[in-house]
XYZ file of C-alpha atoms in Angstrom:
669
model
C 25.871 -21.004 -22.565
C 27.100 -22.688 -25.736
C 28.171 -20.696 -28.737
C 25.499 -22.241 -31.009
C 23.000 -19.891 -32.514
C 19.893 -21.054 -30.719
C 18.074 -18.126 -32.272
C 18.866 -15.290 -34.615
C 20.751 -12.242 -33.402
C 19.119 -8.888 -32.763
C 19.479 -6.607 -35.819
C 22.757 -4.640 -35.850
C 20.981 -1.291 -35.707
C 19.390 -2.204 -32.416
C 22.390 -4.017 -31.014
C 24.885 -1.292 -31.933
C 22.675 1.709 -31.304
C 20.497 0.888 -28.338
C 22.840 -1.195 -26.290
C 26.244 0.294 -26.862
C 26.204 1.283 -23.210
C 25.926 -2.341 -22.141
C 28.934 -3.448 -24.203
C 31.814 -2.189 -22.127
C 35.376 -3.402 -22.041
C 36.120 -6.123 -19.554
C 39.306 -7.250 -17.903
C 38.183 -10.888 -17.992
C 38.956 -13.512 -20.643
C 37.589 -13.070 -24.134
C 34.244 -14.562 -24.998
C 34.110 -17.439 -27.407
C 34.050 -16.236 -30.978
C 35.164 -12.699 -30.157
C 37.786 -10.934 -32.163
C 41.369 -11.604 -31.063
C 43.188 -8.695 -32.687
C 45.098 -8.017 -29.466
C 44.600 -4.232 -29.741
C 41.950 -4.060 -27.058
C 40.026 -6.084 -24.573
C 36.990 -7.850 -25.969
C 33.635 -8.171 -24.281
C 33.114 -10.957 -21.780
C 29.690 -12.559 -22.004
C 29.214 -14.324 -18.706
C 27.770 -17.804 -18.799
C 26.379 -17.271 -15.309
C 24.503 -14.072 -16.184
C 20.742 -13.740 -16.457
C 19.016 -15.700 -19.202
C 17.660 -12.529 -20.814
C 21.181 -11.206 -21.394
C 22.276 -14.626 -22.614
C 19.472 -14.673 -25.157
C 20.363 -11.165 -26.311
C 24.076 -12.064 -26.281
C 24.869 -9.123 -24.060
C 27.188 -8.763 -21.145
C 25.401 -9.129 -17.803
C 26.631 -7.440 -14.642
C 24.767 -10.131 -12.662
C 23.275 -7.714 -10.154
C 20.384 -9.092 -8.116
C 17.440 -9.162 -8.244
C 17.665 -7.510 -11.669
C 20.746 -6.682 -13.735
C 21.240 -3.127 -14.972
C 20.550 -3.954 -18.618
C 17.176 -5.546 -17.850
C 16.256 -2.814 -15.371
C 17.035 -0.080 -17.879
C 14.941 -1.688 -20.602
C 12.103 -2.900 -18.393
C 12.768 -6.574 -19.158
C 12.199 -9.564 -16.923
C 15.525 -10.640 -15.472
C 15.705 -14.426 -15.005
C 18.531 -16.129 -13.146
C 16.590 -19.365 -12.928
C 15.973 -21.272 -16.138
C 12.754 -19.830 -17.639
C 10.195 -21.864 -19.560
C 11.082 -20.245 -22.861
C 14.681 -21.532 -22.652
C 13.584 -25.112 -23.348
C 13.621 -25.079 -27.173
C 15.049 -22.992 -29.987
C 11.534 -22.142 -31.169
C 10.535 -20.788 -27.772
C 13.742 -18.766 -27.578
C 13.020 -17.230 -30.968
C 9.530 -16.206 -29.836
C 10.953 -14.777 -26.636
C 13.505 -12.776 -28.611
C 10.685 -11.277 -30.692
C 8.835 -10.299 -27.513
C 11.996 -8.679 -26.181
C 12.400 -6.716 -29.426
C 8.836 -5.424 -29.108
C 9.381 -4.394 -25.490
C 12.641 -2.629 -26.361
C 10.977 -0.682 -29.171
C 8.154 0.216 -26.796
C 10.585 1.373 -24.122
C 12.507 3.507 -26.609
C 9.308 5.151 -27.842
C 8.321 5.959 -24.261
C 11.755 7.416 -23.573
C 11.645 9.476 -26.753
C 8.222 10.937 -26.048
C 9.112 11.389 -22.386
C 5.609 10.802 -21.044
C 6.731 9.524 -17.654
C 9.063 12.473 -17.087
C 6.500 14.910 -18.444
C 3.885 13.535 -16.064
C 6.238 13.966 -13.100
C 6.921 17.560 -14.149
C 3.177 18.237 -14.284
C 2.715 16.811 -10.790
C 5.454 19.059 -9.396
C 3.878 22.058 -11.087
C 0.515 21.173 -9.551
C 2.038 20.860 -6.093
C 3.596 24.316 -6.399
C 0.158 25.811 -6.964
C -1.413 24.344 -3.816
C -3.255 26.689 -1.426
C -1.611 28.372 1.546
C -1.117 26.035 4.503
C -2.770 26.343 7.890
C -1.345 25.369 11.219
C -2.643 22.927 13.775
C -1.403 23.069 17.342
C -0.324 19.512 18.085
C 0.966 20.539 21.505
C -2.578 20.695 22.820
C -4.379 17.597 24.164
C -5.819 15.231 21.589
C -9.592 14.746 21.785
C -9.663 15.149 25.563
C -12.796 17.223 25.903
C -14.447 16.036 22.695
C -15.551 19.526 21.591
C -18.282 19.762 19.009
C -17.115 22.360 16.491
C -19.423 24.307 14.276
C -19.296 22.483 10.973
C -20.310 24.157 7.764
C -23.170 22.544 5.834
C -21.851 19.528 4.020
C -23.045 17.599 1.001
C -24.976 14.436 1.680
C -22.010 12.191 0.930
C -20.155 13.658 3.902
C -23.098 13.698 6.261
C -23.581 10.027 7.146
C -23.387 9.989 10.951
C -21.108 7.620 12.800
C -22.386 5.652 15.799
C -22.283 7.543 19.063
C -19.295 6.538 21.207
C -20.229 4.178 24.020
C -18.643 3.207 27.283
C -15.671 0.873 26.835
C -16.337 -2.773 27.582
C -14.325 -5.885 28.261
C -13.812 -7.154 24.716
C -10.110 -7.645 25.288
C -10.084 -8.448 28.954
C -7.258 -10.883 28.445
C -4.986 -8.226 26.967
C -2.898 -6.357 29.504
C -1.134 -3.309 28.142
C 1.794 -3.200 30.524
C 4.482 -1.254 28.730
C 7.875 -1.496 30.408
C 10.783 0.765 29.605
C 14.232 1.449 30.944
C 14.226 1.333 34.730
C 16.404 4.438 34.878
C 13.443 6.592 33.912
C 11.726 8.548 36.649
C 8.633 7.178 38.336
C 5.348 8.037 36.662
C 3.332 10.914 37.986
C 0.121 9.715 36.340
C -1.099 6.511 34.686
C -0.569 6.290 30.949
C -3.972 4.807 30.259
C -7.276 5.509 31.999
C -8.687 2.760 34.173
C -11.420 0.860 32.389
C -13.218 -2.440 32.591
C -11.695 -3.642 29.347
C -8.028 -3.832 30.286
C -5.798 -3.723 33.309
C -3.529 -0.790 32.591
C -0.343 -0.243 34.486
C 1.548 3.011 34.557
C 4.368 3.730 32.163
C 7.498 5.405 33.385
C 7.419 8.674 31.448
C 10.570 10.442 30.359
C 11.912 13.480 32.112
C 9.610 16.438 31.450
C 11.091 19.147 29.281
C 10.246 22.802 29.227
C 10.926 23.319 25.537
C 7.815 24.331 23.676
C 6.529 22.074 20.930
C 6.245 23.782 17.582
C 2.995 23.292 15.754
C 3.208 21.333 12.519
C 2.120 22.898 9.289
C -0.756 20.995 7.806
C -2.189 21.621 4.400
C -5.347 23.511 3.699
C -7.063 20.233 3.100
C -10.624 20.874 4.173
C -12.806 19.342 1.482
C -15.838 20.977 3.063
C -14.665 24.506 2.334
C -16.903 27.518 2.785
C -16.503 28.616 -0.820
C -18.613 25.809 -2.244
C -22.354 26.126 -2.592
C -23.307 22.475 -2.603
C -26.886 23.184 -3.548
C -25.689 24.385 -6.945
C -23.093 21.692 -7.615
C -24.057 19.664 -10.684
C -23.909 15.940 -10.047
C -22.406 13.550 -12.553
C -24.952 11.430 -14.364
C -24.157 7.818 -13.565
C -26.090 4.665 -14.309
C -28.482 4.007 -11.460
C -27.421 0.389 -11.254
C -25.309 -2.051 -13.141
C -27.073 -3.793 -16.015
C -29.285 -6.709 -15.066
C -27.207 -9.797 -15.690
C -29.124 -12.951 -16.603
C -28.147 -16.129 -14.739
C -25.036 -17.897 -16.002
C -23.955 -14.835 -17.969
C -20.933 -12.685 -17.250
C -21.353 -8.967 -16.624
C -18.948 -8.211 -19.456
C -21.377 -9.726 -21.958
C -23.945 -7.068 -21.046
C -21.441 -4.242 -21.571
C -20.240 -5.221 -25.014
C -22.152 -2.423 -26.725
C -21.971 0.113 -23.889
C -18.197 0.466 -23.591
C -16.209 0.498 -26.799
C -12.775 -1.144 -26.918
C -10.640 -2.460 -29.748
C -11.113 -6.097 -30.658
C -7.555 -6.872 -29.579
C -8.347 -5.479 -26.112
C -11.733 -7.154 -25.667
C -10.240 -10.043 -23.701
C -8.583 -7.643 -21.263
C -11.796 -5.659 -20.827
C -13.905 -8.756 -20.158
C -11.351 -10.077 -17.699
C -11.260 -6.807 -15.761
C -15.031 -6.585 -15.395
C -15.587 -10.240 -14.527
C -12.516 -10.995 -12.409
C -10.549 -7.929 -11.320
C -13.378 -5.799 -9.898
C -14.570 -8.495 -7.441
C -10.956 -9.049 -6.337
C -10.323 -5.325 -5.862
C -13.426 -4.652 -3.737
C -14.222 -7.805 -1.722
C -15.880 -5.912 1.155
C -17.944 -3.790 -1.199
C -19.107 -6.944 -2.959
C -20.255 -8.398 0.375
C -22.720 -5.564 0.973
C -26.121 -5.468 -0.706
C -26.495 -2.476 -2.977
C -22.879 -2.498 -4.126
C -24.052 -2.063 -7.716
C -24.050 1.735 -7.396
C -20.316 1.744 -6.689
C -19.623 -0.790 -9.430
C -21.647 1.307 -11.856
C -19.409 4.281 -11.039
C -16.373 2.220 -12.042
C -18.088 1.201 -15.282
C -19.136 4.778 -16.005
C -15.525 5.927 -15.586
C -14.404 3.227 -17.999
C -16.996 4.435 -20.485
C -16.337 8.177 -20.266
C -12.681 8.426 -19.184
C -10.159 7.057 -21.655
C -7.235 7.257 -19.206
C -9.253 5.299 -16.654
C -10.113 2.651 -19.251
C -6.482 2.279 -20.297
C -5.443 1.883 -16.670
C -8.037 -0.867 -16.207
C -6.825 -2.700 -19.319
C -3.238 -2.513 -18.077
C -4.226 -3.901 -14.680
C -6.248 -6.644 -16.349
C -3.130 -7.720 -18.240
C -1.207 -7.754 -14.946
C -3.777 -10.045 -13.362
C -3.877 -12.348 -16.368
C -0.105 -12.621 -16.293
C -0.020 -13.500 -12.603
C -3.072 -15.749 -12.404
C -2.011 -17.813 -15.425
C 1.607 -18.032 -14.297
C 2.926 -16.409 -17.476
C 6.500 -15.198 -17.815
C 6.533 -11.888 -19.684
C 4.056 -12.586 -22.461
C 1.712 -9.851 -21.200
C 4.378 -7.189 -20.627
C 3.760 -5.480 -23.943
C 0.028 -5.087 -23.212
C 0.706 -3.942 -19.654
C 3.049 -1.179 -20.772
C 1.074 -0.218 -23.872
C -1.996 0.687 -21.831
C -0.030 2.086 -18.891
C 1.888 4.351 -21.237
C -1.279 5.506 -23.012
C -3.031 6.261 -19.713
C -0.121 8.349 -18.420
C 0.262 10.153 -21.755
C -3.369 11.247 -21.693
C -3.104 12.287 -18.056
C -0.073 14.429 -18.837
C -1.927 16.213 -21.612
C -4.981 16.802 -19.416
C -2.886 18.199 -16.562
C -0.962 20.388 -18.997
C -4.176 21.843 -20.421
C -5.707 22.258 -16.965
C -8.905 20.544 -18.065
C -10.973 17.627 -16.831
C -9.835 17.725 -13.212
C -12.357 15.155 -12.050
C -11.376 12.762 -14.818
C -7.689 13.230 -14.030
C -8.393 12.502 -10.366
C -10.458 9.398 -11.197
C -7.789 7.964 -13.492
C -4.932 8.765 -11.112
C -6.739 7.090 -8.220
C -7.272 4.070 -10.457
C -3.547 3.924 -11.219
C -2.756 3.972 -7.518
C -5.382 1.568 -6.281
C -5.617 -1.050 -9.023
C -1.856 -1.332 -9.432
C -1.534 -1.656 -5.660
C -4.101 -4.458 -5.438
C -3.113 -6.352 -8.597
C 0.647 -5.980 -9.171
C 2.994 -8.822 -8.328
C 5.485 -8.498 -5.493
C 8.438 -8.534 -7.923
C 7.092 -6.164 -10.571
C 10.001 -5.034 -12.733
C 8.183 -2.912 -15.324
C 8.738 0.872 -15.228
C 6.073 2.779 -13.377
C 5.499 5.900 -11.288
C 5.506 5.708 -7.486
C 2.089 5.650 -5.889
C 3.118 8.545 -3.635
C 3.887 10.693 -6.690
C 0.496 9.847 -8.153
C -1.132 10.820 -4.864
C 0.620 14.179 -4.937
C -1.368 14.874 -8.088
C -4.593 13.696 -6.441
C -4.124 15.848 -3.341
C -3.246 18.893 -5.440
C -6.364 18.446 -7.563
C -8.631 17.916 -4.539
C -7.494 21.200 -3.008
C -8.490 23.109 -6.130
C -11.761 21.346 -6.996
C -14.835 23.484 -7.508
C -17.183 20.541 -7.025
C -17.397 17.671 -4.606
C -15.802 14.278 -5.274
C -18.178 11.338 -5.333
C -18.649 9.258 -2.197
C -16.716 6.458 -3.889
C -13.713 8.727 -4.458
C -13.928 10.249 -0.977
C -13.679 6.754 0.509
C -10.845 5.759 -1.809
C -8.829 8.927 -1.144
C -9.266 8.587 2.618
C -8.246 4.927 2.566
C -5.096 5.560 0.535
C -4.153 8.751 2.370
C -4.367 7.426 5.925
C -2.739 4.026 5.481
C -0.275 5.362 2.915
C 0.884 7.971 5.428
C 1.676 5.249 7.968
C 3.861 3.504 5.374
C 5.726 6.722 4.530
C 6.010 7.961 8.115
C 4.346 11.239 7.162
C 1.254 13.221 8.071
C -1.788 12.339 5.920
C -2.516 14.968 3.288
C -6.017 15.581 4.652
C -5.431 14.907 8.350
C -7.262 18.067 9.398
C -10.365 16.937 7.517
C -10.298 13.544 9.238
C -9.866 15.241 12.606
C -12.898 17.424 11.919
C -14.933 14.460 10.722
C -14.019 12.447 13.790
C -15.126 15.204 16.137
C -18.387 15.734 14.254
C -19.169 12.029 13.816
C -19.060 12.151 10.022
C -18.419 9.038 7.958
C -16.204 8.757 4.885
C -17.753 5.477 3.772
C -14.687 3.459 4.725
C -16.498 0.646 6.513
C -18.477 -0.313 3.432
C -15.502 -0.008 1.099
C -12.620 -1.581 3.036
C -14.232 -2.981 6.173
C -12.824 -0.846 8.991
C -14.841 1.470 11.225
C -14.295 5.064 10.065
C -13.508 6.192 13.609
C -10.652 3.709 13.907
C -9.237 4.937 10.608
C -9.435 8.561 11.761
C -7.471 7.627 14.878
C -4.858 5.854 12.765
C -4.520 9.189 10.951
C -3.849 10.885 14.298
C -1.225 8.281 15.181
C 0.453 8.881 11.813
C 0.537 12.623 12.588
C 2.180 11.932 15.923
C 4.777 9.618 14.389
C 5.559 12.171 11.698
C 6.296 14.792 14.342
C 8.425 12.305 16.249
C 10.479 11.437 13.160
C 10.981 15.140 12.455
C 12.141 15.711 16.036
C 9.392 18.245 16.693
C 8.020 16.647 19.868
C 9.823 15.376 22.930
C 9.237 12.077 24.693
C 7.020 13.633 27.347
C 4.690 15.077 24.709
C 4.548 11.758 22.869
C 3.738 10.068 26.160
C 0.752 12.350 26.716
C -0.631 11.906 23.219
C -0.257 8.136 23.347
C -2.357 8.163 26.514
C -5.061 10.324 24.949
C -5.177 8.381 21.682
C -5.344 5.070 23.500
C -8.378 6.353 25.386
C -9.954 7.323 22.072
C -9.367 3.843 20.671
C -11.231 2.528 23.731
C -14.273 4.547 22.741
C -14.482 2.855 19.353
C -15.077 -0.587 20.889
C -18.473 -2.074 19.925
C -21.195 -2.448 22.551
C -21.360 -6.198 21.925
C -17.853 -7.672 22.118
C -18.849 -11.067 20.705
C -16.850 -12.181 17.680
C -18.533 -14.755 15.443
C -17.848 -16.358 12.094
C -19.210 -13.897 9.473
C -21.334 -16.451 7.630
C -24.966 -17.400 8.024
C -26.153 -20.998 8.272
C -26.825 -20.890 4.523
C -23.246 -19.807 3.807
C -23.981 -16.167 2.953
C -21.595 -13.460 4.119
C -22.946 -11.297 6.936
C -21.337 -7.908 6.212
C -22.040 -6.440 9.651
C -20.234 -9.272 11.423
C -17.467 -9.227 8.809
C -16.714 -5.533 9.261
C -16.869 -5.982 13.028
C -14.035 -8.521 12.827
C -12.042 -6.370 10.408
C -12.492 -3.286 12.606
C -11.312 -5.269 15.636
C -8.149 -6.335 13.807
C -7.476 -2.770 12.643
C -8.072 -1.568 16.206
C -5.488 -4.015 17.540
C -3.076 -2.976 14.787
C -3.631 0.672 15.719
C -2.814 -0.084 19.364
C 0.439 -1.803 18.405
C 1.332 1.052 16.051
C 0.566 3.620 18.760
C 2.577 1.886 21.479
C 5.558 1.521 19.147
C 5.996 5.312 19.288
C 6.883 5.292 22.986
C 10.538 5.685 23.846
C 11.886 2.342 25.009
C 9.259 0.305 23.183
C 9.985 -3.404 23.643
C 8.828 -6.106 21.224
C 9.106 -8.654 24.024
C 6.861 -6.746 26.394
C 3.971 -8.985 27.524
C 1.415 -6.397 26.427
C 2.705 -6.411 22.834
C 2.944 -10.194 22.793
C -0.661 -10.360 24.024
C -1.850 -7.933 21.360
C -0.147 -10.010 18.662
C -1.724 -13.151 20.144
C -5.147 -11.480 20.068
C -4.767 -10.817 16.347
C -3.798 -14.465 15.857
C -6.866 -15.679 17.747
C -9.328 -13.411 15.960
C -7.972 -14.487 12.574
C -9.373 -17.946 13.294
C -12.882 -16.496 12.896
C -12.187 -15.752 9.233
C -11.889 -18.655 6.793
C -8.573 -18.881 4.970
C -8.158 -19.283 1.233
C -9.134 -17.416 -1.908
C -12.765 -17.049 -0.817
C -11.754 -15.499 2.501
C -10.960 -11.887 3.347
C -7.270 -11.991 4.283
C -6.446 -9.646 1.405
C -8.552 -6.979 3.145
C -6.319 -7.175 6.227
C -2.969 -6.177 4.758
C -2.306 -3.229 7.084
C -3.144 -4.834 10.459
C -1.365 -8.053 9.470
C 1.692 -6.052 8.451
C 1.824 -3.970 11.632
C 1.292 -7.090 13.737
C 3.930 -9.094 11.885
C 6.452 -6.250 11.997
C 6.178 -6.163 15.804
C 6.049 -9.911 16.417
C 8.817 -11.986 17.969
C 10.286 -15.145 16.387
C 8.405 -17.459 18.753
C 5.033 -15.865 18.012
C 2.318 -18.184 16.704
C 1.231 -15.329 14.458
C 4.061 -15.997 12.011
C 3.081 -19.653 11.620
C -0.612 -18.836 11.200
C 0.130 -16.121 8.648
C 2.372 -18.473 6.665
C -0.392 -21.077 6.556
C -2.910 -18.523 5.337
C -0.502 -17.362 2.633
C -0.256 -20.938 1.366
C -4.053 -21.269 1.428
C -4.372 -18.198 -0.807
C -2.461 -19.870 -3.633
C -1.276 -17.405 -6.271
C -3.110 -14.596 -4.448
C -0.659 -15.029 -1.576
C 2.097 -13.581 -3.784
C -0.125 -11.011 -5.409
C -0.988 -7.352 -4.884
C -0.589 -5.650 -1.517
C -0.885 -8.927 0.355
C 2.031 -10.530 -1.478
C 4.136 -7.401 -1.071
C 3.295 -7.206 2.622
C 4.444 -10.785 3.181
C 7.580 -10.178 1.145
C 8.569 -7.256 3.392
C 7.800 -9.258 6.536
C 9.912 -12.226 5.437
C 12.867 -9.949 4.712
C 12.365 -8.112 8.004
C 12.185 -11.348 9.979
C 15.290 -12.661 8.246
C 17.241 -9.591 9.341
C 15.815 -9.088 12.827
C 15.974 -12.767 13.762
C 19.632 -12.894 12.755
C 22.049 -12.771 15.697
C 24.006 -10.088 13.841
C 21.812 -8.090 11.424
C 24.784 -5.965 10.368
C 26.768 -8.956 9.180
C 23.718 -10.292 7.350
C 23.349 -7.139 5.290
C 26.791 -5.576 5.169
C 25.196 -2.148 5.596
C 24.542 0.254 8.429
C 20.776 0.146 8.955
C 18.394 2.410 10.792
C 18.184 0.827 14.231
C 15.375 0.770 16.769
C 16.524 0.464 20.348
C 14.973 -2.290 22.397
C 15.606 -2.110 26.117
C 15.375 -4.526 28.988
C 11.856 -5.357 30.126
C 11.571 -5.182 33.899
C 9.338 -7.669 35.663
C 7.603 -7.391 38.991
C 10.709 -8.727 40.703
C 12.861 -6.077 38.985
C 14.846 -8.743 37.151
C 15.598 -8.555 33.466
C 13.318 -10.811 31.427
C 14.739 -10.302 27.943
C 18.258 -9.311 26.891
C 18.565 -5.977 25.172
C 19.009 -6.072 21.412
C 18.561 -3.889 18.363
C 16.069 -4.235 15.554
C 15.998 -2.869 12.042
C 12.896 -0.828 11.301
C 10.671 -2.153 8.536
C 10.870 1.157 6.659
C 14.630 0.704 6.416
C 14.085 -2.740 4.901
C 11.751 -1.256 2.287
C 14.094 1.645 1.572
C 17.119 -0.580 1.166
C 15.301 -2.851 -1.287
C 13.674 0.089 -3.120
C 10.224 -1.273 -2.371
C 7.837 1.637 -2.870
C 4.836 -0.379 -1.749
C 1.412 0.884 -0.734
C 0.310 -1.725 1.806
C -3.457 -1.348 2.083
């Protein structure tokens, strides 16, 4: 960078006070124009540092992807020439925006809202009810007992379809799982014989006599005996969304129903007209979705924290969809900060539990679906937010709405698979699965509730495995039982068709059938990955990945498609694919077809993790590529029918290690 003053300097009070920590002595040569008194080393301002530090005339440590100065202040760190660098006028405007963001950051630090909120969450967690134990050493769903369930509110009572006999939907998929040949011969087949697949036996590990300790699960039953549902007052919500005349946006009908400042009107209109349809594509496909949309609008009207969260997310979407640099950062953080501040006060006072839960769920879900893959602004981890939600749910004296029940279940189950932990409400899902009770997941996110409940069980099993609380023989038995349960969720009619009518209208039943099939395949891959000696090159895994690739062809690609509703199964499939798999090529093409949405929200983050994972696992020497000691998954030789090795043994880095190393606290749903 030249020494010319392209724009005015930051005022001395800010430069000397706020950033003294960034101006440290350097052993390098003196910067141009620095004092040469010879009594000390002057500051070196690197000409190869980020453009933000160059504009601020600060030393840059050049760390990637974001230098320490930008990370500390929540500023966008650009190493490539940004648009605002083109002219002196644009640089001056950018400097003003940076000043505003710095002032905003300092105010947030002074008031300590983020830290205060975290303290409140920890205090809530400490007041959670006493835990109960579940014996995971017993068979999983073998006898399908029908427990006595306490009377439940109507929202919990929607029955699931009765399980039917497995069929041949995936007759071309053979789940032959091969492990190290040194293992003892199997004493029983891993999977039951069925007409749908040709199952071979898996060599189980040596049986052990050590007892398996039962995991401690939380007292998470939302259908507790202490609630008299007949006397629970129901929230008064609009029956439907306002009738919108043709060629008029919904926001125009809400102008006098929901009050916002004039400066925020654009953000409000954009959220209602653009963000809501993007956030709930499956819900929008079903007739009668207006009741759920009206619940969102009612929360915006009556819950100030919820409204502020929505305005913040709207600014995020505007920034990404318009390809802006950091022009919207001030609005994003202003509303995010206000929402968290109000939540902290509500939690501190112990009031408005339902409103706190609504707003916290909004912060988790909307940020997850709308944030960019390289979000650099300060925020709270989704898992910390969900700690608050789970703590509140366990102490509620009234029932959450069906909308919230579905949202909590969706986040809890898939979030647990990302963290490698037991879902917070796993016992509730287990009870619901046995009693055939729906959580409304199929209408909200497209997957059959029963498949989601089984994914919860798989997450429980993996959690115990990671904690070392079950041996390989126990895992082997549970994999067999859970695989049989997945069989029972297959539809009676295996036909997969394009989910559009001849007139071009979406057929929600066919759409959710395809989505459920993809989640079911993802669940199978996830389940089989828990077996000791799991091999990515096993023909059964390759066939499962190929099945996902084939079924994807039934869904149109692009922004009008439903790829963004398939983040979890696409992620699990991609994480267990091999370099030669056609899945990677097909996924890349669909990312391109999505345009800016391909690098947006959970979908963009999912693809970012996969690309990094593939880069490391496809490398001949992943250790040399990273320079760090990663968490390694063992991959053994696959043994063919002729007892000859088909694939050389190698090691793979687990995708959680990739996320941990890059500090990617993503919720991939």
